[in-house]
């Protein structure tokens, strides 16, 4: 508390509650992601917990997959198990053998996973700053890992152990077949597998649709390139001087500034500086959702090609005082989303109206198109933006110059701007960025979530498909006689294929239906991290179902065709 009081001006601490906390060094690498999740999703779950949950989903699918494959393999091992039972092996010995086999495979998989992590660690560290092999240095990590391997081996081998130990000695030796797992149980396992995979697929589709939405809305072809210059903080350069120097230079069309560059949060030191509660009355403002505040310079909307929908843009006469306590002559422009949230039926209806920032009135002089230059969402669903014009930004804000340039001869224009910058700020190297570059940099963090869902989803689908293939082999061997009789009675290969595919599709369909409610909630939570997001229509769910069915059919089509092509005489001869 004393440190905060000594270092933060009283005018800020009096308007917000601030506190300091001590964090372990080990938590610092993921702290930025934890803060992002807490601020955007309203969740206190750390990113490590979320990663563990997603990883657990993939592990559960793998466990179920092993159970499916091992159970299906019981058909081929029927004589072996039956012979062991004849020579005296009991149920306990058979179950123990099954668990040992599962443990050996789990250990091999764990070793392969460590090798994969070692190969991927440099790329992950470069991308996110997180060392995925750090857990190996933590005390007790190997003990925990060993416990997980044992638990996985036990759970994966439990159901096959029960099925195999239940094989009767005389049954496989008499008929060549075993009493394998009941098909309803196997179908339930497939449902769980594809429900998990479909859940992750929905997140993948939502993430990709959201990115396409942002790119289409915010990175639509613009008339001119937009250049973001260095922050003027610590340069000693006055914005008006920079503006005057750049005005009229070849290739320079508009020069303005803002308190933060596109795709960034507010550049100010004051945490609440970027958001305000706006209402049509002081009482309404006190309970309103947050809206975004942008402090901008003259010609800001022209510099960024933001369309005016009603009223007029900000002018010299609308300049606000740099003193944060001054509230007179507060003229603002709002975007169409904020106008809608305030209850105005049309943009024109908002022009000339008075709205309230707390108890302070502000006059709306114009309405512009929605501000799409934010990725992170903090102000509720569809929070809008209000703009105030400052000739000189308050001292606690950072000035970011924005320049719209001609698309012709861009290298020469950049060289001209660099010469002006080097003359005015010789001690600060020029580091200019284009509009779309800032978008890519800012979106990268959210994009990693989509990439994570994609990797986990693909892994789950691969595992699920292998499991379904095992069940297909198992079911096909059981239905050979049925297929032979159907073909004897006149069924064509095409009809048998349709029948078998439909049979295998039922657990996949049910698994999708089970995944949809949780997938909807998870996708909504992910999308809530964005300032402007897509509406979650039925399209992702239909697409998820179609992709899941195609993957399932691709996994079993070989077995289905082989079973449907069986010669009835060959099967019935050995019945």
PDB file of N, CA and C in Angstrom, residues 175-226:
ATOM      1  N   UNK A 175     -16.384 -73.237 -31.556  1.00  0.00           N
ATOM      2  CA  UNK A 175     -16.944 -72.568 -32.730  1.00  0.00           C
ATOM      3  C   UNK A 175     -16.019 -71.574 -33.390  1.00  0.00           C
ATOM      4  N   UNK A 176     -14.849 -71.326 -32.756  1.00  0.00           N
ATOM      5  CA  UNK A 176     -13.950 -70.344 -33.344  1.00  0.00           C
ATOM      6  C   UNK A 176     -14.334 -68.925 -33.071  1.00  0.00           C
ATOM      7  N   UNK A 177     -15.352 -68.754 -32.242  1.00  0.00           N
ATOM      8  CA  UNK A 177     -15.807 -67.395 -31.933  1.00  0.00           C
ATOM      9  C   UNK A 177     -15.821 -67.239 -30.424  1.00  0.00           C
ATOM     10  N   UNK A 178     -15.781 -66.020 -29.998  1.00  0.00           N
ATOM     11  CA  UNK A 178     -15.849 -65.737 -28.569  1.00  0.00           C
ATOM     12  C   UNK A 178     -17.033 -64.878 -28.267  1.00  0.00           C
ATOM     13  N   UNK A 179     -17.408 -64.889 -27.019  1.00  0.00           N
ATOM     14  CA  UNK A 179     -18.432 -63.951 -26.534  1.00  0.00           C
ATOM     15  C   UNK A 179     -17.745 -62.623 -26.276  1.00  0.00           C
ATOM     16  N   UNK A 180     -17.751 -61.800 -27.253  1.00  0.00           N
ATOM     17  CA  UNK A 180     -17.064 -60.518 -27.126  1.00  0.00           C
ATOM     18  C   UNK A 180     -17.973 -59.512 -26.467  1.00  0.00           C
ATOM     19  N   UNK A 181     -17.471 -58.293 -26.433  1.00  0.00           N
ATOM     20  CA  UNK A 181     -18.191 -57.244 -25.719  1.00  0.00           C
ATOM     21  C   UNK A 181     -19.556 -56.996 -26.347  1.00  0.00           C
ATOM     22  N   UNK A 182     -20.581 -56.751 -25.546  1.00  0.00           N
ATOM     23  CA  UNK A 182     -21.896 -56.421 -26.092  1.00  0.00           C
ATOM     24  C   UNK A 182     -21.796 -55.184 -26.965  1.00  0.00           C
ATOM     25  N   UNK A 183     -22.470 -55.207 -28.128  1.00  0.00           N
ATOM     26  CA  UNK A 183     -22.389 -54.087 -29.042  1.00  0.00           C
ATOM     27  C   UNK A 183     -22.912 -52.785 -28.429  1.00  0.00           C
ATOM     28  N   UNK A 184     -23.967 -52.804 -27.595  1.00  0.00           N
ATOM     29  CA  UNK A 184     -24.389 -51.544 -26.987  1.00  0.00           C
ATOM     30  C   UNK A 184     -23.283 -50.883 -26.173  1.00  0.00           C
ATOM     31  N   UNK A 185     -22.489 -51.673 -25.463  1.00  0.00           N
ATOM     32  CA  UNK A 185     -21.399 -51.096 -24.669  1.00  0.00           C
ATOM     33  C   UNK A 185     -20.352 -50.463 -25.578  1.00  0.00           C
ATOM     34  N   UNK A 186     -19.999 -51.185 -26.659  1.00  0.00           N
ATOM     35  CA  UNK A 186     -19.027 -50.628 -27.596  1.00  0.00           C
ATOM     36  C   UNK A 186     -19.548 -49.355 -28.238  1.00  0.00           C
ATOM     37  N   UNK A 187     -20.836 -49.328 -28.558  1.00  0.00           N
ATOM     38  CA  UNK A 187     -21.421 -48.129 -29.154  1.00  0.00           C
ATOM     39  C   UNK A 187     -21.378 -46.949 -28.200  1.00  0.00           C
ATOM     40  N   UNK A 188     -21.595 -47.216 -26.915  1.00  0.00           N
ATOM     41  CA  UNK A 188     -21.533 -46.140 -25.923  1.00  0.00           C
ATOM     42  C   UNK A 188     -20.123 -45.563 -25.859  1.00  0.00           C
ATOM     43  N   UNK A 189     -19.129 -46.427 -25.942  1.00  0.00           N
ATOM     44  CA  UNK A 189     -17.743 -45.951 -25.929  1.00  0.00           C
ATOM     45  C   UNK A 189     -17.458 -45.066 -27.142  1.00  0.00           C
ATOM     46  N   UNK A 190     -17.967 -45.485 -28.313  1.00  0.00           N
ATOM     47  CA  UNK A 190     -17.787 -44.673 -29.514  1.00  0.00           C
ATOM     48  C   UNK A 190     -18.497 -43.329 -29.365  1.00  0.00           C
ATOM     49  N   UNK A 191     -19.688 -43.327 -28.769  1.00  0.00           N
ATOM     50  CA  UNK A 191     -20.412 -42.067 -28.539  1.00  0.00           C
ATOM     51  C   UNK A 191     -19.570 -41.101 -27.721  1.00  0.00           C
ATOM     52  N   UNK A 192     -18.977 -41.608 -26.646  1.00  0.00           N
ATOM     53  CA  UNK A 192     -18.174 -40.747 -25.777  1.00  0.00           C
ATOM     54  C   UNK A 192     -16.967 -40.206 -26.532  1.00  0.00           C
ATOM     55  N   UNK A 193     -16.341 -41.060 -27.322  1.00  0.00           N
ATOM     56  CA  UNK A 193     -15.178 -40.627 -28.100  1.00  0.00           C
ATOM     57  C   UNK A 193     -15.536 -39.491 -29.048  1.00  0.00           C
ATOM     58  N   UNK A 194     -16.569 -39.706 -29.843  1.00  0.00           N
ATOM     59  CA  UNK A 194     -16.910 -38.692 -30.841  1.00  0.00           C
ATOM     60  C   UNK A 194     -17.580 -37.469 -30.209  1.00  0.00           C
ATOM     61  N   UNK A 195     -18.175 -37.616 -29.057  1.00  0.00           N
ATOM     62  CA  UNK A 195     -18.691 -36.438 -28.350  1.00  0.00           C
ATOM     63  C   UNK A 195     -17.531 -35.530 -27.949  1.00  0.00           C
ATOM     64  N   UNK A 196     -16.441 -36.122 -27.450  1.00  0.00           N
ATOM     65  CA  UNK A 196     -15.268 -35.332 -27.075  1.00  0.00           C
ATOM     66  C   UNK A 196     -14.642 -34.670 -28.294  1.00  0.00           C
ATOM     67  N   UNK A 197     -14.504 -35.449 -29.371  1.00  0.00           N
ATOM     68  CA  UNK A 197     -13.898 -34.889 -30.580  1.00  0.00           C
ATOM     69  C   UNK A 197     -14.777 -33.811 -31.193  1.00  0.00           C
ATOM     70  N   UNK A 198     -16.096 -34.028 -31.200  1.00  0.00           N
ATOM     71  CA  UNK A 198     -17.004 -33.033 -31.758  1.00  0.00           C
ATOM     72  C   UNK A 198     -17.003 -31.761 -30.932  1.00  0.00           C
ATOM     73  N   UNK A 199     -16.864 -31.882 -29.623  1.00  0.00           N
ATOM     74  CA  UNK A 199     -16.783 -30.704 -28.738  1.00  0.00           C
ATOM     75  C   UNK A 199     -15.609 -29.815 -29.143  1.00  0.00           C
ATOM     76  N   UNK A 200     -14.435 -30.417 -29.344  1.00  0.00           N
ATOM     77  CA  UNK A 200     -13.267 -29.640 -29.744  1.00  0.00           C
ATOM     78  C   UNK A 200     -13.409 -29.119 -31.170  1.00  0.00           C
ATOM     79  N   UNK A 201     -14.056 -29.896 -32.040  1.00  0.00           N
ATOM     80  CA  UNK A 201     -14.247 -29.434 -33.410  1.00  0.00           C
ATOM     81  C   UNK A 201     -15.116 -28.185 -33.452  1.00  0.00           C
ATOM     82  N   UNK A 202     -16.131 -28.122 -32.606  1.00  0.00           N
ATOM     83  CA  UNK A 202     -16.973 -26.926 -32.549  1.00  0.00           C
ATOM     84  C   UNK A 202     -16.151 -25.695 -32.167  1.00  0.00           C
ATOM     85  N   UNK A 203     -15.218 -25.874 -31.234  1.00  0.00           N
ATOM     86  CA  UNK A 203     -14.363 -24.751 -30.846  1.00  0.00           C
ATOM     87  C   UNK A 203     -13.450 -24.339 -31.998  1.00  0.00           C
ATOM     88  N   UNK A 204     -12.944 -25.331 -32.739  1.00  0.00           N
ATOM     89  CA  UNK A 204     -12.100 -25.020 -33.899  1.00  0.00           C
ATOM     90  C   UNK A 204     -12.887 -24.212 -34.924  1.00  0.00           C
ATOM     91  N   UNK A 205     -14.092 -24.665 -35.238  1.00  0.00           N
ATOM     92  CA  UNK A 205     -14.908 -23.971 -36.240  1.00  0.00           C
ATOM     93  C   UNK A 205     -15.253 -22.565 -35.770  1.00  0.00           C
ATOM     94  N   UNK A 206     -15.631 -22.420 -34.486  1.00  0.00           N
ATOM     95  CA  UNK A 206     -15.950 -21.089 -33.955  1.00  0.00           C
ATOM     96  C   UNK A 206     -14.746 -20.161 -34.037  1.00  0.00           C
ATOM     97  N   UNK A 207     -13.566 -20.683 -33.711  1.00  0.00           N
ATOM     98  CA  UNK A 207     -12.356 -19.848 -33.757  1.00  0.00           C
ATOM     99  C   UNK A 207     -12.054 -19.398 -35.184  1.00  0.00           C
ATOM    100  N   UNK A 208     -12.206 -20.302 -36.153  1.00  0.00           N
ATOM    101  CA  UNK A 208     -11.921 -19.941 -37.541  1.00  0.00           C
ATOM    102  C   UNK A 208     -12.954 -18.971 -38.099  1.00  0.00           C
ATOM    103  N   UNK A 209     -14.222 -19.168 -37.770  1.00  0.00           N
ATOM    104  CA  UNK A 209     -15.257 -18.243 -38.229  1.00  0.00           C
ATOM    105  C   UNK A 209     -15.076 -16.859 -37.614  1.00  0.00           C
ATOM    106  N   UNK A 210     -14.647 -16.819 -36.338  1.00  0.00           N
ATOM    107  CA  UNK A 210     -14.424 -15.531 -35.691  1.00  0.00           C
ATOM    108  C   UNK A 210     -13.270 -14.791 -36.356  1.00  0.00           C
ATOM    109  N   UNK A 211     -12.213 -15.497 -36.654  1.00  0.00           N
ATOM    110  CA  UNK A 211     -11.089 -14.831 -37.324  1.00  0.00           C
ATOM    111  C   UNK A 211     -11.514 -14.302 -38.694  1.00  0.00           C
ATOM    112  N   UNK A 212     -12.256 -15.118 -39.462  1.00  0.00           N
ATOM    113  CA  UNK A 212     -12.718 -14.665 -40.770  1.00  0.00           C
ATOM    114  C   UNK A 212     -13.619 -13.441 -40.643  1.00  0.00           C
ATOM    115  N   UNK A 213     -14.434 -13.418 -39.575  1.00  0.00           N
ATOM    116  CA  UNK A 213     -15.328 -12.277 -39.339  1.00  0.00           C
ATOM    117  C   UNK A 213     -14.536 -11.005 -39.081  1.00  0.00           C
ATOM    118  N   UNK A 214     -13.515 -11.116 -38.237  1.00  0.00           N
ATOM    119  CA  UNK A 214     -12.703  -9.934 -37.919  1.00  0.00           C
ATOM    120  C   UNK A 214     -11.937  -9.465 -39.152  1.00  0.00           C
ATOM    121  N   UNK A 215     -11.365 -10.397 -39.883  1.00  0.00           N
ATOM    122  CA  UNK A 215     -10.598 -10.014 -41.063  1.00  0.00           C
ATOM    123  C   UNK A 215     -11.483  -9.354 -42.117  1.00  0.00           C
ATOM    124  N   UNK A 216     -12.696  -9.909 -42.307  1.00  0.00           N
ATOM    125  CA  UNK A 216     -13.587  -9.344 -43.313  1.00  0.00           C
ATOM    126  C   UNK A 216     -14.045  -7.940 -42.928  1.00  0.00           C
ATOM    127  N   UNK A 217     -14.293  -7.733 -41.617  1.00  0.00           N
ATOM    128  CA  UNK A 217     -14.818  -6.441 -41.168  1.00  0.00           C
ATOM    129  C   UNK A 217     -13.728  -5.398 -40.999  1.00  0.00           C
ATOM    130  N   UNK A 218     -12.594  -5.798 -40.429  1.00  0.00           N
ATOM    131  CA  UNK A 218     -11.572  -4.815 -40.067  1.00  0.00           C
ATOM    132  C   UNK A 218     -10.460  -4.695 -41.094  1.00  0.00           C
ATOM    133  N   UNK A 219     -10.205  -5.770 -41.845  1.00  0.00           N
ATOM    134  CA  UNK A 219      -9.122  -5.723 -42.818  1.00  0.00           C
ATOM    135  C   UNK A 219      -9.651  -5.709 -44.240  1.00  0.00           C
ATOM    136  N   UNK A 220     -10.879  -5.217 -44.394  1.00  0.00           N
ATOM    137  CA  UNK A 220     -11.424  -5.073 -45.738  1.00  0.00           C
ATOM    138  C   UNK A 220     -10.530  -4.125 -46.539  1.00  0.00           C
ATOM    139  N   UNK A 221     -10.485  -4.321 -47.854  1.00  0.00           N
ATOM    140  CA  UNK A 221      -9.618  -3.456 -48.672  1.00  0.00           C
ATOM    141  C   UNK A 221      -9.883  -1.980 -48.405  1.00  0.00           C
ATOM    142  N   UNK A 222      -8.842  -1.260 -48.043  1.00  0.00           N
ATOM    143  CA  UNK A 222      -8.956   0.160 -47.740  1.00  0.00           C
ATOM    144  C   UNK A 222      -8.421   0.981 -48.905  1.00  0.00           C
ATOM    145  N   UNK A 223      -8.903   2.203 -48.949  1.00  0.00           N
ATOM    146  CA  UNK A 223      -8.503   3.082 -50.048  1.00  0.00           C
ATOM    147  C   UNK A 223      -7.010   3.357 -50.017  1.00  0.00           C
ATOM    148  N   UNK A 224      -6.453   3.562 -48.829  1.00  0.00           N
ATOM    149  CA  UNK A 224      -5.045   3.908 -48.698  1.00  0.00           C
ATOM    150  C   UNK A 224      -4.412   3.126 -47.554  1.00  0.00           C
ATOM    151  N   UNK A 225      -3.096   2.896 -47.619  1.00  0.00           N
ATOM    152  CA  UNK A 225      -2.397   2.289 -46.479  1.00  0.00           C
ATOM    153  C   UNK A 225      -2.403   3.234 -45.280  1.00  0.00           C
ATOM    154  N   UNK A 226      -2.417   2.632 -44.085  1.00  0.00           N
ATOM    155  CA  UNK A 226      -2.413   3.397 -42.837  1.00  0.00           C
ATOM    156  C   UNK A 226      -1.165   3.017 -42.060  1.00  0.00           C
TER     157      UNK A 226
END
